[in-house]
mmCIF file of C-alpha atoms in Angstrom:
data_model
loop_
_atom_site.group_PDB
_atom_site.id
_atom_site.type_symbol
_atom_site.label_atom_id
_atom_site.label_comp_id
_atom_site.label_asym_id
_atom_site.label_seq_id
_atom_site.Cartn_x
_atom_site.Cartn_y
_atom_site.Cartn_z
ATOM 1 C CA UNK A 50 -12.856 11.870 -5.688
ATOM 2 C CA UNK A 51 -11.279 8.543 -6.522
ATOM 3 C CA UNK A 52 -12.123 5.597 -4.300
ATOM 4 C CA UNK A 53 -11.951 1.823 -4.112
ATOM 5 C CA UNK A 54 -14.472 -0.505 -2.517
ATOM 6 C CA UNK A 55 -13.729 -4.161 -1.943
ATOM 7 C CA UNK A 56 -15.651 -6.943 -0.310
ATOM 8 C CA UNK A 57 -15.306 -7.319 3.395
ATOM 9 C CA UNK A 58 -13.594 -10.309 4.858
ATOM 10 C CA UNK A 59 -12.563 -12.532 6.211
ATOM 11 C CA UNK A 60 -13.028 -14.990 3.392
ATOM 12 C CA UNK A 61 -12.532 -18.570 4.518
ATOM 13 C CA UNK A 62 -12.062 -21.306 1.931
ATOM 14 C CA UNK A 63 -10.916 -24.879 1.741
ATOM 15 C CA UNK A 64 -7.855 -25.726 -0.295
ATOM 16 C CA UNK A 65 -8.567 -26.018 -4.046
ATOM 17 C CA UNK A 66 -11.726 -23.914 -3.810
ATOM 18 C CA UNK A 67 -12.460 -21.101 -6.267
ATOM 19 C CA UNK A 68 -11.738 -17.583 -5.054
ATOM 20 C CA UNK A 69 -13.386 -14.314 -5.985
ATOM 21 C CA UNK A 70 -12.699 -11.061 -4.168
ATOM 22 C CA UNK A 71 -14.816 -8.234 -5.510
ATOM 23 C CA UNK A 72 -13.412 -4.770 -6.135
ATOM 24 C CA UNK A 73 -15.146 -1.762 -7.634
ATOM 25 C CA UNK A 74 -13.801 1.708 -8.120
ATOM 26 C CA UNK A 75 -14.814 5.292 -8.674
ATOM 27 C CA UNK A 76 -12.427 7.449 -10.642
ATOM 28 C CA UNK A 77 -12.197 10.254 -13.113
ATOM 29 C CA UNK A 78 -10.266 9.547 -16.251
ATOM 30 C CA UNK A 79 -8.567 6.232 -16.864
ATOM 31 C CA UNK A 80 -6.888 4.884 -13.742
ATOM 32 C CA UNK A 81 -4.490 1.996 -13.512
ATOM 33 C CA UNK A 82 -5.722 -0.807 -11.264
ATOM 34 C CA UNK A 83 -3.753 -3.078 -8.963
ATOM 35 C CA UNK A 84 -4.015 -5.947 -6.546
ATOM 36 C CA UNK A 85 -1.523 -6.007 -3.689
ATOM 37 C CA UNK A 86 -1.033 -8.866 -1.243
ATOM 38 C CA UNK A 87 0.270 -8.738 2.317
ATOM 39 C CA UNK A 88 1.485 -11.996 3.813
ATOM 40 C CA UNK A 89 1.772 -12.175 7.606
ATOM 41 C CA UNK A 90 4.644 -10.072 8.906
ATOM 42 C CA UNK A 91 5.557 -8.739 5.472
ATOM 43 C CA UNK A 92 5.014 -5.585 3.432
ATOM 44 C CA UNK A 93 2.601 -5.027 0.591
ATOM 45 C CA UNK A 94 3.611 -6.805 -2.611
ATOM 46 C CA UNK A 95 2.279 -6.098 -6.062
ATOM 47 C CA UNK A 96 0.326 -9.147 -7.217
ATOM 48 C CA UNK A 97 -0.946 -7.947 -10.574
ATOM 49 C CA UNK A 98 -1.996 -4.849 -12.433
ATOM 50 C CA UNK A 99 -3.946 -3.619 -15.453
ATOM 51 C CA UNK A 100 -3.512 -0.236 -17.043
ATOM 52 C CA UNK A 101 -6.425 0.026 -19.463
ATOM 53 C CA UNK A 102 -9.923 -1.274 -20.079
ATOM 54 C CA UNK A 103 -10.233 -4.995 -20.893
ATOM 55 C CA UNK A 104 -6.638 -5.672 -19.827
ATOM 56 C CA UNK A 105 -6.230 -8.813 -17.768
ATOM 57 C CA UNK A 106 -3.558 -8.888 -15.116
ATOM 58 C CA UNK A 107 -2.312 -12.281 -13.979
ATOM 59 C CA UNK A 108 0.285 -13.712 -11.626
ATOM 60 C CA UNK A 109 0.699 -16.876 -9.535
ATOM 61 C CA UNK A 110 -2.636 -18.238 -10.788
ATOM 62 C CA UNK A 111 -4.515 -15.067 -9.839
ATOM 63 C CA UNK A 112 -6.325 -13.030 -12.483
ATOM 64 C CA UNK A 113 -8.262 -9.790 -12.644
ATOM 65 C CA UNK A 114 -9.845 -8.057 -15.642
ATOM 66 C CA UNK A 115 -10.235 -4.284 -15.894
ATOM 67 C CA UNK A 116 -13.953 -3.794 -16.613
ATOM 68 C CA UNK A 117 -14.687 -0.174 -17.387
ATOM 69 C CA UNK A 118 -18.391 -0.749 -18.017
ATOM 70 C CA UNK A 119 -18.893 -2.104 -14.502
ATOM 71 C CA UNK A 120 -15.971 -0.180 -12.933
ATOM 72 C CA UNK A 121 -14.710 -3.430 -11.476
ATOM 73 C CA UNK A 122 -11.452 -5.335 -11.055
ATOM 74 C CA UNK A 123 -12.415 -8.558 -9.312
ATOM 75 C CA UNK A 124 -9.643 -10.916 -8.224
ATOM 76 C CA UNK A 125 -10.052 -14.609 -9.050
ATOM 77 C CA UNK A 126 -8.124 -17.815 -8.605
ATOM 78 C CA UNK A 127 -9.327 -21.194 -9.726
ATOM 79 C CA UNK A 128 -7.774 -23.295 -6.952
ATOM 80 C CA UNK A 129 -6.452 -21.678 -3.792
ATOM 81 C CA UNK A 130 -3.694 -23.064 -1.603
ATOM 82 C CA UNK A 131 -2.998 -22.677 2.095
ATOM 83 C CA UNK A 132 -0.032 -20.487 1.139
ATOM 84 C CA UNK A 133 -2.441 -17.964 -0.431
ATOM 85 C CA UNK A 134 -3.668 -16.999 3.040
ATOM 86 C CA UNK A 135 -3.014 -13.259 3.268
ATOM 87 C CA UNK A 136 -4.687 -9.871 3.079
ATOM 88 C CA UNK A 137 -5.495 -8.685 -0.449
ATOM 89 C CA UNK A 138 -5.775 -5.000 -1.328
ATOM 90 C CA UNK A 139 -7.316 -3.535 -4.445
ATOM 91 C CA UNK A 140 -5.860 -0.160 -5.448
ATOM 92 C CA UNK A 141 -5.945 2.445 -8.165
ATOM 93 C CA UNK A 142 -3.626 5.128 -9.424
ATOM 94 C CA UNK A 143 -5.192 8.013 -11.252
ATOM 95 C CA UNK A 144 -3.946 9.394 -14.552
ATOM 96 C CA UNK A 145 -1.582 6.505 -15.196
ATOM 97 C CA UNK A 146 0.795 7.667 -12.497
ATOM 98 C CA UNK A 147 1.966 5.592 -9.595
ATOM 99 C CA UNK A 148 2.747 8.232 -7.050
ATOM 100 C CA UNK A 149 -0.517 8.156 -5.194
ATOM 101 C CA UNK A 150 -2.166 4.794 -4.815
ATOM 102 C CA UNK A 151 -5.681 4.718 -3.402
ATOM 103 C CA UNK A 152 -6.356 1.464 -1.586
ATOM 104 C CA UNK A 153 -9.424 -0.474 -0.651
ATOM 105 C CA UNK A 154 -9.856 -1.649 2.921
ATOM 106 C CA UNK A 155 -8.303 -5.053 2.285
ATOM 107 C CA UNK A 156 -9.824 -8.526 2.378
ATOM 108 C CA UNK A 157 -8.362 -11.212 4.590
ATOM 109 C CA UNK A 158 -8.288 -14.668 3.008
ATOM 110 C CA UNK A 159 -7.852 -17.781 5.129
ATOM 111 C CA UNK A 160 -7.393 -21.096 3.318
ATOM 112 C CA UNK A 161 -7.714 -24.318 5.293
ATOM 113 C CA UNK A 162 -6.314 -27.719 4.287
ATOM 114 C CA UNK B 110 14.925 -9.636 -4.601
ATOM 115 C CA UNK B 111 15.884 -6.220 -3.150
ATOM 116 C CA UNK B 112 13.872 -5.024 -0.178
ATOM 117 C CA UNK B 113 12.713 -1.849 1.452
ATOM 118 C CA UNK B 114 13.731 -1.990 5.098
ATOM 119 C CA UNK B 115 11.885 -0.207 7.897
ATOM 120 C CA UNK B 116 12.965 0.277 11.492
ATOM 121 C CA UNK B 117 11.795 -0.147 14.131
ATOM 122 C CA UNK B 118 9.070 -2.710 13.537
ATOM 123 C CA UNK B 119 7.218 -1.439 16.611
ATOM 124 C CA UNK B 120 7.415 1.985 18.273
ATOM 125 C CA UNK B 121 5.614 3.015 21.424
ATOM 126 C CA UNK B 122 5.572 6.673 22.409
ATOM 127 C CA UNK B 123 3.787 9.078 24.692
ATOM 128 C CA UNK B 124 1.375 11.630 23.307
ATOM 129 C CA UNK B 125 3.172 14.875 22.491
ATOM 130 C CA UNK B 126 6.528 13.221 21.894
ATOM 131 C CA UNK B 127 8.422 13.358 18.629
ATOM 132 C CA UNK B 128 9.010 10.149 16.694
ATOM 133 C CA UNK B 129 11.159 9.371 13.694
ATOM 134 C CA UNK B 130 10.355 6.384 11.544
ATOM 135 C CA UNK B 131 13.193 5.143 9.410
ATOM 136 C CA UNK B 132 13.290 3.516 6.009
ATOM 137 C CA UNK B 133 16.046 2.327 3.722
ATOM 138 C CA UNK B 134 14.650 2.309 0.174
ATOM 139 C CA UNK B 135 16.006 0.156 -2.613
ATOM 140 C CA UNK B 136 19.285 1.709 -3.664
ATOM 141 C CA UNK B 137 18.631 2.686 -7.288
ATOM 142 C CA UNK B 138 15.093 3.914 -6.710
ATOM 143 C CA UNK B 139 14.179 7.533 -7.301
ATOM 144 C CA UNK B 140 10.723 7.902 -5.760
ATOM 145 C CA UNK B 141 9.901 7.462 -2.104
ATOM 146 C CA UNK B 142 6.591 7.296 -0.283
ATOM 147 C CA UNK B 143 4.953 7.004 3.088
ATOM 148 C CA UNK B 144 1.559 5.404 3.588
ATOM 149 C CA UNK B 145 -0.255 4.538 6.769
ATOM 150 C CA UNK B 146 -3.004 2.181 7.865
ATOM 151 C CA UNK B 147 -5.017 2.848 10.980
ATOM 152 C CA UNK B 148 -6.243 -0.428 12.451
ATOM 153 C CA UNK B 149 -9.266 -1.686 10.544
ATOM 154 C CA UNK B 150 -9.137 1.130 7.990
ATOM 155 C CA UNK B 151 -7.742 1.646 4.522
ATOM 156 C CA UNK B 152 -4.117 2.121 3.606
ATOM 157 C CA UNK B 153 -3.797 5.882 3.064
ATOM 158 C CA UNK B 154 -1.276 7.855 1.044
ATOM 159 C CA UNK B 155 0.690 10.391 3.082
ATOM 160 C CA UNK B 156 3.460 11.792 0.921
ATOM 161 C CA UNK B 157 5.678 11.199 -2.095
ATOM 162 C CA UNK B 158 9.246 12.448 -2.429
ATOM 163 C CA UNK B 159 11.402 12.876 -5.502
ATOM 164 C CA UNK B 160 14.604 14.731 -6.236
ATOM 165 C CA UNK B 161 14.979 15.772 -2.604
ATOM 166 C CA UNK B 162 11.615 17.392 -2.306
ATOM 167 C CA UNK B 163 7.991 16.529 -1.654
ATOM 168 C CA UNK B 164 6.197 15.899 -4.943
ATOM 169 C CA UNK B 165 2.742 15.339 -3.479
ATOM 170 C CA UNK B 166 1.146 15.129 -0.058
ATOM 171 C CA UNK B 167 -2.279 14.311 1.303
ATOM 172 C CA UNK B 168 -4.461 16.296 3.659
ATOM 173 C CA UNK B 169 -3.279 14.035 6.464
ATOM 174 C CA UNK B 170 0.295 15.258 6.007
ATOM 175 C CA UNK B 171 -0.010 18.474 7.984
ATOM 176 C CA UNK B 172 2.652 20.619 9.660
ATOM 177 C CA UNK B 173 3.242 17.952 12.292
ATOM 178 C CA UNK B 174 4.742 15.679 9.651
ATOM 179 C CA UNK B 175 7.990 16.026 7.759
ATOM 180 C CA UNK B 176 10.155 13.809 5.590
ATOM 181 C CA UNK B 177 13.831 13.827 4.945
ATOM 182 C CA UNK B 178 16.478 11.953 3.032
ATOM 183 C CA UNK B 179 19.405 12.889 5.237
ATOM 184 C CA UNK B 180 22.242 10.863 3.799
ATOM 185 C CA UNK B 181 21.326 9.446 0.398
ATOM 186 C CA UNK B 182 20.278 6.076 1.765
ATOM 187 C CA UNK B 183 17.768 6.659 4.566
ATOM 188 C CA UNK B 184 14.301 8.146 4.178
ATOM 189 C CA UNK B 185 12.646 9.289 7.383
ATOM 190 C CA UNK B 186 9.202 10.340 8.510
ATOM 191 C CA UNK B 187 9.074 12.621 11.540
ATOM 192 C CA UNK B 188 5.996 13.344 13.586
ATOM 193 C CA UNK B 189 6.751 16.355 15.775
ATOM 194 C CA UNK B 190 4.129 16.030 18.465
ATOM 195 C CA UNK B 191 2.296 12.744 18.300
ATOM 196 C CA UNK B 192 -1.414 12.447 18.898
ATOM 197 C CA UNK B 193 -3.430 9.383 19.844
ATOM 198 C CA UNK B 194 -4.898 9.290 16.355
ATOM 199 C CA UNK B 195 -1.416 8.918 14.852
ATOM 200 C CA UNK B 196 -1.407 5.314 16.065
ATOM 201 C CA UNK B 197 -1.179 3.245 12.894
ATOM 202 C CA UNK B 198 1.004 1.029 10.767
ATOM 203 C CA UNK B 199 3.290 3.212 8.670
ATOM 204 C CA UNK B 200 4.561 1.821 5.376
ATOM 205 C CA UNK B 201 7.504 3.162 3.425
ATOM 206 C CA UNK B 202 7.729 2.448 -0.294
ATOM 207 C CA UNK B 203 10.118 3.206 -3.115
ATOM 208 C CA UNK B 204 10.029 2.899 -6.877
ATOM 209 C CA UNK B 205 12.287 3.356 -9.857
ATOM 210 C CA UNK B 206 9.524 4.569 -12.155
ATOM 211 C CA UNK B 207 6.408 2.460 -11.842
ATOM 212 C CA UNK B 208 6.342 -0.557 -9.534
ATOM 213 C CA UNK B 209 6.213 0.300 -5.846
ATOM 214 C CA UNK B 210 8.083 -1.862 -3.350
ATOM 215 C CA UNK B 211 6.780 -1.635 0.197
ATOM 216 C CA UNK B 212 8.530 -2.249 3.472
ATOM 217 C CA UNK B 213 6.974 -4.432 6.161
ATOM 218 C CA UNK B 214 5.882 -1.405 8.160
ATOM 219 C CA UNK B 215 6.388 0.236 11.541
ATOM 220 C CA UNK B 216 3.560 -0.173 14.026
ATOM 221 C CA UNK B 217 3.330 3.119 15.930
ATOM 222 C CA UNK B 218 1.405 3.151 19.190
ATOM 223 C CA UNK B 219 0.760 6.517 20.843
ATOM 224 C CA UNK B 220 -0.268 6.256 24.492
#
């Protein structure tokens, strides 16, 4: 069945460091891929998405490219801020639908000044 | 920005008791969902709801679970007889067509 694997955290970085959070997936067909972020005390928020191979999703300085050949959707940011501290979830939706998201385990990011 | 609201934020109950988790989705949304996250594990899909009926449910969503949209604004998840393993963070979500908006969750603790 479909599944998502993402790197374990926590990831601890200094402000302005480069961020990569790895995400790989297993799916039949052509899933849509997402990154969600959960700030402390808040719900899950959609950060970015990509719906087909080679698409790049981007938002708030974060980027991720849908790589079908490596079944990956790694999240990157060139210069993190303290306010980026949160838990990041990679997710997929099979068949282009959004009803049933399958999430990774989440990666906690802590950014220090 | 409109929000999905969940109440209560924390719920403590005794094993075997019934609990109802409440959600107010965004008003013009058509699709409603419940997900849960057991501590340290993945966020898991439970059920989706559209046009006043369940459109899809996971294996987790057994006969102990039910959902309801009783009054056109609330969306509830009922667990009839809670078990210890039901302890988790429960997230409600709603969508118009594509983008899901999640609430901040209800932490359910079954003792």
